[in-house]
Coordinates of C-alpha atoms in Angstrom, one line a residue:
M1 CA 55.9 -17.8 66.1
Q2 CA 55.2 -15.7 63.0
P3 CA 52.5 -17.1 61.2
S4 CA 53.0 -18.4 57.5
R5 CA 52.5 -16.0 54.7
P6 CA 51.4 -16.6 51.5
P7 CA 53.1 -17.3 48.7
A8 CA 53.6 -13.3 47.0
R9 CA 51.1 -13.2 44.0
P10 CA 53.6 -12.8 41.0
Q11 CA 54.6 -9.8 39.2
S12 CA 53.9 -11.0 35.8
D13 CA 51.1 -13.0 33.9
A14 CA 53.0 -16.1 32.6
S15 CA 49.9 -16.8 30.5
L16 CA 50.2 -13.0 29.1
D17 CA 54.5 -12.4 28.7
I18 CA 55.7 -15.1 26.9
D19 CA 58.9 -13.8 25.5
L20 CA 59.1 -15.4 21.9
A21 CA 61.6 -12.8 20.4
A22 CA 64.2 -15.6 20.1
V23 CA 62.3 -17.8 18.1
L24 CA 60.5 -14.6 15.9
A25 CA 64.1 -13.6 15.4
E26 CA 64.9 -17.4 14.3
S27 CA 62.0 -17.6 12.3
Q28 CA 62.5 -14.6 10.4
A29 CA 66.2 -15.4 9.5
M30 CA 65.5 -19.1 8.3
S31 CA 62.6 -17.5 5.7
K32 CA 65.7 -15.0 4.5
R33 CA 68.3 -17.7 3.9
V34 CA 66.1 -19.7 2.2
T35 CA 65.3 -18.4 -1.2
P36 CA 64.5 -20.0 -5.2
G37 CA 68.0 -20.0 -5.4
S38 CA 69.0 -22.0 -2.4
G39 CA 68.2 -25.4 -3.6
P40 CA 68.0 -27.6 -5.6
W41 CA 65.1 -29.9 -3.9
D42 CA 64.2 -33.0 -5.3
V43 CA 60.6 -32.8 -3.4
I44 CA 58.8 -30.1 -2.3
I45 CA 56.3 -30.7 0.7
V46 CA 54.0 -28.2 2.5
G47 CA 52.6 -28.5 5.8
S48 CA 54.5 -29.4 8.4
G49 CA 52.2 -31.1 10.9
A50 CA 51.5 -34.7 11.0
A51 CA 51.2 -35.0 7.2
G52 CA 54.1 -32.6 6.1
G53 CA 56.1 -34.0 8.9
M54 CA 56.0 -37.8 8.1
A55 CA 56.6 -37.0 4.4
A56 CA 59.6 -34.9 5.2
F57 CA 60.9 -37.9 8.0
Q58 CA 60.6 -40.3 5.6
L59 CA 62.4 -39.0 1.8
A60 CA 64.6 -37.1 4.4
T61 CA 66.0 -40.4 6.1
A62 CA 66.2 -42.3 2.2
G63 CA 69.0 -39.3 1.4
I64 CA 66.2 -37.3 -0.7
K65 CA 66.8 -33.5 -0.3
V66 CA 63.5 -31.8 0.6
L67 CA 62.2 -27.9 1.5
V68 CA 59.5 -28.1 3.8
L69 CA 57.5 -24.9 3.6
E70 CA 55.3 -24.1 6.6
A71 CA 53.1 -21.3 6.6
G72 CA 53.7 -20.5 10.5
R73 CA 57.0 -19.5 12.2
M74 CA 58.7 -21.9 14.3
L75 CA 58.1 -22.9 17.8
D76 CA 60.0 -23.0 21.1
G77 CA 58.6 -25.9 22.5
Q78 CA 60.2 -25.9 25.8
K79 CA 58.8 -21.8 26.1
E80 CA 55.9 -22.9 24.5
Y81 CA 54.7 -25.8 25.3
R82 CA 53.7 -24.5 29.3
T83 CA 52.7 -27.9 30.4
M84 CA 53.4 -27.3 34.3
E85 CA 51.6 -23.7 34.7
W86 CA 49.8 -23.8 37.4
P87 CA 46.6 -21.5 37.5
Y88 CA 47.7 -19.3 40.4
Q89 CA 50.6 -18.3 38.4
S90 CA 48.3 -16.6 36.3
L91 CA 46.6 -12.8 37.3
R92 CA 43.6 -14.0 34.4
R93 CA 43.6 -17.5 35.9
Q94 CA 44.8 -18.6 32.5
R95 CA 42.0 -16.5 30.5
M96 CA 42.8 -15.4 27.3
P97 CA 44.3 -11.7 26.6
P98 CA 42.2 -8.9 27.2
D99 CA 42.7 -8.6 22.7
M100 CA 42.2 -11.4 22.0
R101 CA 38.6 -13.1 21.6
S102 CA 37.5 -17.1 20.3
L103 CA 34.5 -18.0 18.3
N104 CA 32.2 -19.9 21.0
V105 CA 29.0 -22.1 19.8
A106 CA 26.6 -19.8 19.3
E107 CA 28.5 -17.2 17.1
Y108 CA 29.3 -20.4 14.6
N109 CA 25.9 -21.0 14.1
F110 CA 24.3 -17.6 14.1
V111 CA 26.9 -15.0 13.0
D112 CA 27.4 -14.3 9.3
R113 CA 30.2 -15.1 7.6
P114 CA 33.1 -13.7 7.5
Y115 CA 33.0 -14.0 11.5
S116 CA 35.5 -11.1 11.6
N117 CA 33.3 -8.8 9.8
H118 CA 30.8 -8.6 13.2
P119 CA 31.3 -5.0 14.6
E120 CA 31.2 -7.1 18.1
F121 CA 34.9 -8.0 17.6
E122 CA 36.4 -4.9 16.2
K123 CA 37.5 -3.9 19.4
Y124 CA 39.6 -7.4 19.3
K125 CA 43.2 -7.7 17.8
K126 CA 43.0 -11.1 17.0
L127 CA 39.6 -13.3 16.6
T128 CA 40.5 -16.9 16.9
S129 CA 38.5 -20.4 16.6
Y130 CA 36.6 -22.4 19.8
A131 CA 40.2 -24.5 20.0
A132 CA 41.9 -21.4 21.5
N133 CA 43.1 -20.7 24.8
T134 CA 45.5 -19.0 27.1
F135 CA 48.1 -22.1 25.6
T136 CA 47.5 -22.6 22.1
R137 CA 46.2 -18.8 21.6
N138 CA 49.9 -18.0 19.4
W139 CA 49.0 -21.1 17.4
V140 CA 46.0 -21.2 16.0
V141 CA 45.1 -18.4 13.3
N142 CA 43.6 -15.0 13.6
E143 CA 39.9 -15.1 11.6
K144 CA 40.4 -11.4 10.5
E145 CA 43.6 -12.7 8.7
N146 CA 41.8 -15.9 7.4
P147 CA 38.3 -15.3 6.6
T148 CA 36.1 -17.9 5.6
T149 CA 32.2 -17.5 4.0
G150 CA 29.4 -19.7 3.0
T151 CA 27.4 -21.9 5.3
P152 CA 28.6 -22.3 9.3
Y153 CA 32.2 -24.1 9.8
A154 CA 34.2 -24.1 12.6
W155 CA 37.4 -24.5 10.8
V156 CA 40.3 -24.7 13.4
R157 CA 43.8 -24.1 11.4
A158 CA 46.9 -23.3 13.5
R159 CA 50.1 -21.6 11.7
I160 CA 52.9 -22.9 13.6
L161 CA 56.1 -25.2 12.9
G162 CA 53.8 -28.8 13.4
G163 CA 50.6 -27.4 13.0
K164 CA 47.6 -28.9 15.2
T165 CA 49.7 -32.0 16.9
N166 CA 51.2 -29.6 19.0
F167 CA 47.4 -29.4 20.9
W168 CA 45.7 -32.9 18.8
G169 CA 43.8 -34.7 21.1
R170 CA 46.2 -37.6 20.7
G171 CA 43.2 -40.4 19.6
A172 CA 45.1 -42.9 18.3
L173 CA 42.5 -45.2 16.1
R174 CA 43.1 -47.4 13.1
Y175 CA 40.4 -46.9 10.4
G176 CA 39.3 -51.1 9.8
P177 CA 37.7 -53.1 7.1
Y178 CA 34.3 -51.3 8.0
E179 CA 36.0 -47.9 7.0
F180 CA 37.6 -49.4 3.8
K181 CA 34.8 -51.4 2.5
A182 CA 32.9 -49.5 4.2
A183 CA 30.0 -49.5 0.4
S184 CA 30.3 -53.0 0.5
H185 CA 28.6 -53.3 4.2
D186 CA 25.9 -51.2 3.9
G187 CA 25.3 -49.9 -0.1
Y188 CA 26.0 -46.4 0.3
D189 CA 28.2 -44.3 -1.9
V190 CA 31.8 -46.6 -3.1
D191 CA 34.8 -48.3 -1.1
W192 CA 38.5 -47.3 -1.2
P193 CA 40.5 -48.6 -4.0
I194 CA 42.6 -49.8 -1.2
G195 CA 41.8 -52.2 1.7
Y196 CA 43.1 -52.3 5.5
D197 CA 45.3 -55.0 4.7
D198 CA 47.1 -52.3 2.4
V199 CA 47.9 -50.1 5.0
K200 CA 48.0 -52.5 8.3
G201 CA 52.1 -52.7 8.0
Y202 CA 52.7 -48.8 8.1
Y203 CA 50.0 -48.5 11.0
D204 CA 52.3 -51.1 12.5
K205 CA 55.2 -49.2 11.7
V206 CA 54.0 -46.0 12.8
D207 CA 53.2 -47.8 16.4
T208 CA 56.6 -48.5 16.2
L209 CA 58.3 -45.4 15.6
L210 CA 56.0 -42.7 17.5
G211 CA 54.9 -45.0 20.7
C212 CA 50.8 -45.9 20.6
S213 CA 49.5 -46.5 23.6
G214 CA 46.3 -49.0 24.3
S215 CA 44.8 -52.4 25.0
K216 CA 44.5 -55.3 22.8
E217 CA 40.5 -56.2 22.2
G218 CA 39.9 -58.0 19.4
L219 CA 37.4 -55.3 17.8
D220 CA 36.6 -55.5 14.1
Q221 CA 35.5 -52.0 14.0
V222 CA 38.6 -50.2 15.7
P223 CA 41.5 -53.0 14.9
D224 CA 44.0 -53.3 17.6
G225 CA 47.9 -52.4 17.1
I226 CA 51.5 -52.7 18.4
F227 CA 50.6 -51.1 21.9
Q228 CA 53.0 -49.9 24.7
T229 CA 51.4 -49.4 28.3
P230 CA 47.7 -48.0 28.2
S231 CA 46.5 -46.0 31.2
K232 CA 44.1 -48.0 33.5
L233 CA 40.1 -46.9 34.0
N234 CA 39.4 -45.8 37.5
C235 CA 37.1 -46.8 39.7
T236 CA 34.7 -44.3 38.6
E237 CA 35.0 -46.0 35.2
T238 CA 35.4 -49.4 36.3
V239 CA 31.8 -49.1 38.0
F240 CA 30.2 -47.6 34.5
R241 CA 32.3 -50.4 32.7
N242 CA 30.7 -52.8 34.4
G243 CA 27.1 -51.5 33.5
I244 CA 27.7 -51.0 30.3
A245 CA 29.0 -54.9 29.5
T246 CA 25.0 -55.7 30.6
L247 CA 24.0 -54.1 27.3
G248 CA 26.3 -55.8 25.2
R249 CA 28.7 -52.8 25.0
K250 CA 32.6 -52.2 26.0
L251 CA 33.8 -49.8 27.8
I252 CA 38.0 -49.5 26.9
P253 CA 41.7 -48.0 27.9
G254 CA 41.3 -44.9 25.3
R255 CA 44.1 -44.9 22.3
A256 CA 46.7 -42.4 22.4
G257 CA 49.4 -41.0 20.3
I258 CA 52.2 -41.4 23.2
T259 CA 54.5 -42.8 24.4
T260 CA 54.2 -44.4 27.7
D261 CA 57.8 -46.7 27.6
G262 CA 59.9 -44.6 25.5
V263 CA 61.0 -44.9 22.3
L264 CA 64.5 -46.1 21.1
N265 CA 65.0 -44.0 17.9
N266 CA 64.4 -40.5 19.0
K267 CA 67.1 -38.5 21.5
Y268 CA 64.0 -35.4 21.2
R269 CA 61.5 -37.9 23.3
Q270 CA 60.6 -38.5 26.3
R271 CA 58.1 -41.2 28.0
C272 CA 55.1 -40.0 29.6
M273 CA 55.3 -39.2 33.2
R274 CA 51.4 -38.9 33.1
R275 CA 51.1 -35.5 34.6
G276 CA 47.5 -35.2 32.2
R277 CA 48.1 -31.9 30.5
C278 CA 48.7 -32.7 26.8
G279 CA 46.5 -30.7 25.2
R280 CA 49.1 -27.5 26.1
G281 CA 51.8 -29.5 24.5
C282 CA 53.6 -31.9 26.3
D283 CA 57.2 -30.6 27.2
L284 CA 58.9 -34.1 27.4
N285 CA 57.4 -34.6 23.5
A286 CA 55.9 -38.0 25.2
S287 CA 52.7 -37.0 23.5
F288 CA 53.3 -37.1 19.4
H289 CA 54.0 -34.0 18.5
S290 CA 55.6 -33.2 14.6
P291 CA 58.5 -30.8 15.7
A292 CA 60.0 -33.4 17.9
A293 CA 59.2 -36.7 16.8
L294 CA 59.8 -35.9 12.9
I295 CA 60.8 -32.6 11.8
A296 CA 64.0 -32.8 13.7
P297 CA 64.9 -36.2 13.0
A298 CA 64.3 -35.4 9.2
R299 CA 66.5 -32.0 9.8
D300 CA 69.5 -34.2 11.5
T301 CA 69.6 -35.7 8.3
G302 CA 71.3 -32.6 6.5
N303 CA 68.4 -33.6 3.7
M304 CA 65.8 -31.1 4.8
T305 CA 65.6 -27.4 4.3
L306 CA 62.9 -26.3 6.2
R307 CA 61.4 -22.4 5.9
P308 CA 58.7 -20.8 7.9
Y309 CA 56.7 -18.0 6.6
S310 CA 55.8 -19.3 3.3
V311 CA 52.4 -19.0 2.1
V312 CA 51.5 -21.3 -0.5
R313 CA 49.4 -19.9 -2.9
E314 CA 49.3 -22.5 -5.9
V315 CA 51.0 -25.5 -7.4
L316 CA 53.4 -24.1 -10.7
L317 CA 51.9 -26.8 -13.7
D318 CA 54.3 -27.4 -16.9
E319 CA 51.5 -27.2 -19.5
D320 CA 53.9 -29.4 -22.0
T321 CA 54.4 -32.0 -19.4
N322 CA 51.5 -31.9 -17.5
K323 CA 53.7 -32.0 -14.4
A324 CA 54.2 -29.8 -11.4
R325 CA 57.3 -27.6 -11.9
G326 CA 57.2 -26.4 -8.0
V327 CA 54.5 -24.0 -5.6
R328 CA 54.3 -19.8 -5.9
V329 CA 54.7 -18.9 -2.6
I330 CA 54.1 -15.7 -0.7
D331 CA 56.0 -14.6 2.3
A332 CA 53.9 -14.3 5.4
Q333 CA 56.1 -11.1 6.7
T334 CA 57.1 -9.3 3.8
R335 CA 54.8 -10.3 0.9
E336 CA 57.4 -11.6 -1.3
V337 CA 56.2 -13.8 -4.3
M338 CA 58.6 -16.7 -4.9
D339 CA 58.7 -19.7 -7.0
F340 CA 60.4 -22.8 -5.9
T341 CA 60.6 -26.0 -8.3
A342 CA 60.9 -29.6 -7.6
R343 CA 60.8 -32.6 -8.9
V344 CA 58.3 -34.0 -7.1
V345 CA 55.5 -31.2 -4.7
V346 CA 53.7 -32.9 -1.9
L347 CA 50.6 -31.3 -0.2
G348 CA 50.6 -32.0 3.6
A349 CA 48.6 -28.7 4.3
G350 CA 45.4 -30.3 5.6
T351 CA 42.5 -31.3 4.2
L352 CA 40.7 -27.5 3.5
D353 CA 44.1 -26.1 3.0
T354 CA 45.2 -28.4 0.5
T355 CA 42.4 -28.4 -1.1
R356 CA 41.9 -24.4 -1.2
I357 CA 45.6 -24.6 -2.9
L358 CA 44.6 -27.2 -5.6
L359 CA 41.8 -25.1 -6.5
N360 CA 43.8 -21.8 -6.7
S361 CA 46.3 -23.6 -9.4
K362 CA 44.6 -22.9 -12.2
S363 CA 46.1 -23.4 -15.8
S364 CA 44.7 -23.1 -19.3
R365 CA 44.5 -27.1 -18.8
Y366 CA 42.9 -26.7 -15.8
P367 CA 40.4 -23.9 -15.1
N368 CA 39.2 -25.0 -12.1
G369 CA 41.9 -26.1 -10.1
L370 CA 44.8 -28.6 -10.5
G371 CA 43.5 -31.9 -12.0
N372 CA 39.9 -30.9 -11.7
T373 CA 38.7 -32.3 -14.7
N374 CA 35.0 -33.7 -13.8
D375 CA 34.4 -30.9 -10.1
V376 CA 35.3 -33.9 -8.0
L377 CA 37.7 -31.5 -5.7
G378 CA 35.9 -29.9 -3.4
R379 CA 33.1 -32.5 -2.9
Y380 CA 32.4 -35.4 -0.7
L381 CA 33.6 -33.2 2.5
S382 CA 33.3 -35.1 5.9
E383 CA 34.1 -34.9 9.2
H384 CA 32.1 -36.1 12.4
I385 CA 29.0 -34.7 14.1
M386 CA 29.4 -33.5 17.7
G387 CA 27.1 -32.2 20.2
V388 CA 25.7 -35.3 22.1
R389 CA 27.1 -35.9 25.8
G390 CA 26.0 -37.7 28.8
S391 CA 27.0 -36.9 32.5
G392 CA 26.3 -38.3 35.6
F393 CA 27.5 -39.5 39.3
I394 CA 28.7 -42.7 39.8
P395 CA 26.8 -43.0 43.7
Q396 CA 29.5 -45.6 44.8
R397 CA 32.0 -43.3 44.6
I398 CA 30.1 -40.4 46.5
G399 CA 31.7 -39.1 49.4
K400 CA 35.0 -41.6 48.5
T401 CA 38.8 -40.5 49.0
P402 CA 40.0 -38.9 45.8
T403 CA 42.6 -40.7 44.1
V404 CA 44.7 -38.9 41.0
D405 CA 42.2 -40.2 38.2
D406 CA 43.0 -37.7 35.0
A407 CA 47.1 -38.6 34.5
R408 CA 47.0 -39.8 31.3
G409 CA 46.9 -38.6 28.1
V410 CA 43.1 -39.4 26.5
G411 CA 40.4 -40.8 28.5
P412 CA 38.5 -44.2 28.2
Y413 CA 36.3 -45.2 24.8
I414 CA 33.2 -46.9 24.1
P415 CA 33.6 -48.5 20.5
R416 CA 31.3 -48.2 17.7
F417 CA 28.1 -51.2 18.4
R418 CA 25.5 -49.3 16.0
N419 CA 25.5 -50.9 13.0
I420 CA 28.4 -53.7 13.8
G421 CA 27.5 -57.7 13.6
T422 CA 24.0 -58.3 14.2
D423 CA 23.3 -55.0 15.3
K424 CA 21.7 -53.5 11.7
R425 CA 19.6 -50.4 12.5
T426 CA 16.8 -49.8 9.8
D427 CA 16.9 -46.0 10.4
F428 CA 20.3 -44.9 10.0
I429 CA 23.5 -46.4 8.4
R430 CA 27.0 -46.0 10.0
G431 CA 27.8 -45.8 13.3
Y432 CA 29.0 -43.7 16.1
H433 CA 31.4 -43.8 19.6
F434 CA 32.2 -42.3 22.7
Q435 CA 35.2 -40.6 24.3
G436 CA 35.1 -39.4 28.0
G437 CA 35.9 -40.3 31.2
G438 CA 34.9 -39.9 35.2
G439 CA 36.8 -39.6 38.7
A440 CA 38.7 -37.0 40.5
A441 CA 40.3 -34.3 37.8
E442 CA 42.7 -31.6 38.3
Y443 CA 40.0 -29.4 37.9
P444 CA 36.6 -29.8 39.3
S445 CA 34.4 -28.8 36.6
H446 CA 31.0 -30.8 38.1
A447 CA 31.1 -28.0 40.3
H448 CA 29.7 -25.5 38.3
G449 CA 26.5 -27.6 38.5
V450 CA 26.5 -27.7 42.5
K451 CA 23.8 -25.8 44.1
G452 CA 24.6 -23.4 47.0
F453 CA 27.5 -21.5 48.4
G454 CA 29.6 -21.1 51.0
A455 CA 31.1 -24.1 53.1
S456 CA 28.0 -26.3 52.2
F457 CA 29.0 -25.5 48.5
K458 CA 32.1 -26.5 49.3
S459 CA 31.8 -29.5 51.2
S460 CA 29.2 -30.8 48.5
V461 CA 31.5 -30.5 45.4
R462 CA 34.5 -31.9 47.8
T463 CA 31.5 -34.7 48.4
Y464 CA 30.9 -35.4 44.5
Y465 CA 34.6 -34.6 43.4
P466 CA 35.3 -38.8 42.7
A467 CA 32.3 -39.9 41.5
P468 CA 31.7 -37.5 38.0
I469 CA 31.6 -39.0 34.9
A470 CA 30.8 -37.7 31.1
F471 CA 30.7 -39.3 28.0
G472 CA 30.8 -37.0 24.3
G473 CA 29.9 -38.8 21.4
F474 CA 31.4 -39.0 17.6
G475 CA 29.1 -39.7 14.7
E476 CA 30.0 -40.5 11.1
V477 CA 29.0 -38.0 8.6
L478 CA 28.1 -39.5 5.2
P479 CA 30.4 -38.0 2.2
R480 CA 28.1 -36.7 -0.1
W481 CA 28.0 -34.7 -3.6
E482 CA 26.4 -31.6 -2.6
N483 CA 28.7 -31.1 0.6
R484 CA 31.5 -28.9 -0.4
V485 CA 34.3 -25.9 -0.6
L486 CA 35.1 -23.9 -3.5
L487 CA 36.9 -20.6 -4.0
D488 CA 35.2 -17.1 -2.9
T489 CA 37.1 -14.4 -5.3
Q490 CA 35.1 -12.0 -3.7
V491 CA 36.7 -12.6 -0.2
V492 CA 41.0 -12.6 -0.6
D493 CA 42.9 -13.6 3.1
A494 CA 45.5 -11.3 4.5
W495 CA 47.7 -12.3 1.5
G496 CA 45.4 -11.3 -1.7
I497 CA 44.4 -15.4 -1.9
P498 CA 41.0 -16.3 -2.3
V499 CA 39.3 -18.2 0.7
L500 CA 37.3 -20.6 0.7
R501 CA 33.4 -20.7 0.7
F502 CA 32.1 -23.8 2.8
D503 CA 28.7 -25.3 1.4
Y504 CA 28.2 -28.0 3.6
R505 CA 25.5 -29.4 6.2
F506 CA 25.0 -32.2 8.5
G507 CA 21.7 -34.3 6.7
D508 CA 19.3 -36.7 7.7
N509 CA 21.1 -39.4 8.4
E510 CA 23.3 -37.6 10.9
K511 CA 20.6 -36.1 13.2
K512 CA 18.9 -39.6 13.1
M513 CA 21.9 -41.0 14.2
L514 CA 22.4 -38.1 16.3
A515 CA 19.1 -38.7 18.4
D516 CA 20.0 -42.2 18.7
M517 CA 23.3 -41.4 20.2
A518 CA 21.3 -39.3 22.6
G519 CA 19.1 -42.1 23.5
S520 CA 21.9 -44.6 23.5
I521 CA 24.1 -43.1 26.4
E522 CA 21.1 -42.2 28.8
E523 CA 20.5 -46.1 28.1
M524 CA 24.5 -46.7 29.1
F525 CA 24.3 -43.9 32.0
R526 CA 21.1 -45.8 33.7
A527 CA 22.6 -48.9 32.9
A528 CA 25.5 -48.2 34.9
G529 CA 23.3 -46.6 38.5
A530 CA 24.5 -43.2 37.5
E531 CA 22.6 -40.2 39.3
D532 CA 21.6 -37.1 38.4
I533 CA 22.0 -37.5 34.7
E534 CA 22.0 -34.7 31.9
I535 CA 21.9 -35.9 28.4
G536 CA 22.8 -32.9 25.6
R537 CA 20.9 -33.8 22.6
E538 CA 21.9 -31.1 20.3
A539 CA 24.8 -31.0 17.7
L540 CA 27.8 -28.4 17.4
P541 CA 28.6 -26.5 14.8
E542 CA 29.5 -28.2 11.7
G543 CA 33.7 -28.3 11.5
W544 CA 33.6 -29.3 15.7
S545 CA 35.2 -32.4 15.2
I546 CA 39.0 -30.9 13.3
H547 CA 38.5 -34.2 11.6
E548 CA 37.8 -32.9 8.0
I549 CA 38.2 -35.7 5.5
G550 CA 37.1 -36.5 1.3
T551 CA 37.5 -33.2 -0.3
A552 CA 40.0 -34.4 -3.0
R553 CA 38.8 -38.5 -2.8
M554 CA 40.4 -41.4 -4.0
G555 CA 39.4 -44.1 -6.8
T556 CA 40.2 -45.8 -10.0
D557 CA 37.5 -43.9 -12.3
P558 CA 39.2 -40.2 -12.9
K559 CA 35.0 -39.4 -13.9
T560 CA 34.3 -39.7 -10.1
S561 CA 37.3 -39.2 -8.1
Y562 CA 40.2 -36.8 -8.1
A563 CA 43.1 -39.3 -6.6
D564 CA 44.4 -42.2 -7.8
A565 CA 45.7 -45.2 -5.0
W566 CA 48.5 -43.3 -4.0
C567 CA 47.2 -40.1 -3.6
R568 CA 48.0 -38.7 -6.8
P569 CA 45.7 -36.3 -8.9
H570 CA 44.7 -38.5 -11.6
G571 CA 47.1 -37.0 -14.8
V572 CA 49.0 -35.5 -12.7
A573 CA 51.9 -37.3 -11.8
N574 CA 54.5 -35.6 -9.7
V575 CA 51.6 -34.4 -7.2
F576 CA 50.9 -36.3 -3.8
L577 CA 48.1 -35.6 -1.2
A578 CA 50.1 -36.6 2.3
D579 CA 46.8 -35.3 4.6
A580 CA 43.0 -36.8 4.9
S581 CA 42.0 -35.0 1.8
P582 CA 42.0 -38.6 -0.7
Y583 CA 40.0 -40.7 1.6
V584 CA 36.8 -41.8 0.8
S585 CA 35.2 -42.2 4.1
G586 CA 36.4 -42.3 7.6
G587 CA 34.0 -43.5 10.2
T588 CA 33.7 -42.9 13.7
Q589 CA 37.5 -42.7 14.2
N590 CA 40.1 -39.6 14.5
T591 CA 42.0 -39.3 11.9
T592 CA 45.9 -38.7 12.5
W593 CA 46.8 -42.3 13.3
T594 CA 45.6 -43.0 9.9
I595 CA 47.1 -39.8 8.2
L596 CA 50.5 -40.8 9.3
A597 CA 50.1 -44.4 8.0
M598 CA 48.5 -43.4 4.6
C599 CA 51.6 -40.9 4.2
W600 CA 54.2 -43.1 5.0
R601 CA 52.4 -45.9 2.1
T602 CA 52.3 -42.7 -0.1
M603 CA 56.1 -41.5 0.3
D604 CA 57.2 -45.3 -0.3
F605 CA 55.9 -45.4 -3.1
V606 CA 57.6 -42.1 -4.0
K607 CA 60.9 -43.5 -3.0
E608 CA 60.3 -46.0 -5.4
Q609 CA 59.2 -44.0 -8.4
M610 CA 62.2 -41.8 -7.8
R611 CA 64.5 -44.5 -7.3
T612 CA 63.2 -46.4 -10.8
G613 CA 63.7 -42.8 -12.6
S614 CA 59.6 -42.5 -13.3
L615 CA 59.8 -39.2 -11.0

């Protein structure tokens, strides 16, 4: 009997040889077809991610003619969402190509900005943020074309149809009363001009439209939604849950922007098959990705025009009416400058890019940026402080038969417990939560910490395979006047547009919170009886969370806020901010689900204003 042969090694590397010729040709053709004379359009929408996608869907399905401007190219999801690619299919074992390089923690902190100017990076064709990997490398921007200056900041940007929704973390958490009325709880800063009850109905609509898996827990700090079937805690996590319950803390199934039961209103999406590779892009579109969930249905109405390769430089102002008349676009490929016009402009480019567009929108009426009469625009930048991490092994699971433990969109979640109810800290305000999980994963990452080699090493890896558990913290960064972005007029991007200069640092409150995060996660691991406990206590670089908010904050007083309660700049009635730039504070929650809900609320206002002729 002939011995079986191992499978032949592939002659090409699937991680390098992705044929994008068709989608690149489609992108160029679409950008050539859509010119300023192709209209008219009622509304221009900048961006196609969570904010731009929801704005397009809401307006187009209401019969409003919209033009969506995307700075990047189109996306071939079936080819580029490499959900089922195995490591053995890649000669480089899913490493980045040799001519690409992503920044690491130390480089963010110690390399001068712009990062791409460092001699070490000259040999690379593309330098990216830390978020780039073999699956996302064609979506995130090249730092050499898109520099930043100022203080260290790990800004993750994606110029592709759908933006970061193609690889987001899928955490679908609602803001609640502790976020909308934070100042009423602790006296710091100001409340939002709206409350949770103003947005709750829109969260419900988003849950129904897009699908959200989770479990009802009745917690004020993270309100329940309209949930589809949640993931279950595995055996390792159940032991951990029972241990931290003795401290009065909860471990609950993660809340994911994934349809586990299916949605009835979208032919482009299927229910989750629990493959656990969502961060690559889901080729079933069970995970919320804007291209399939929002952009494609908007296109099907016949009311949406999409133009890729459209880098928006500024909003154009009619100074006689003090209203926007459109936007100035630079074609990303040809560098042609074009002015597109419409009755309404919606900015959904992401907090920082939207702010950059507004700061670049200068006129004699607004020399410091559109509507920026009191120097508020660009200030109060906030996000989450990260870096604290706890890990260990649950002894009850050591040596047990492995089970499939990571076939889910997100891991479990420890909701905020600091400065909630009777818990009152005297050294810091606000709070934090933890995300993570345990059990046997597709890749046994615990092996990196196992000593030895050979047969004994392999045996140890297998023995501990079902038992690892780890959690990382997300802490609220207080909005502060001095934390800001502004334009650097001495540095421009590849299209000649002034870039953002960061002046942003974690403050004393965040540093004290970080110390408490480390202490509390160690306390929880010990309460769960974990072994070989390791605690990471250092903060990751500023910006690592990708949860930027607040640089165009809303409020009722134009002297202390930039936008009103409907997310439009004070005094400029036909410009609306659809992303997280107007948010006053953000708690510990991920931002995407709130962006979707708030955008829906704002677009309902736009529709009514257009119906009545006010816009």
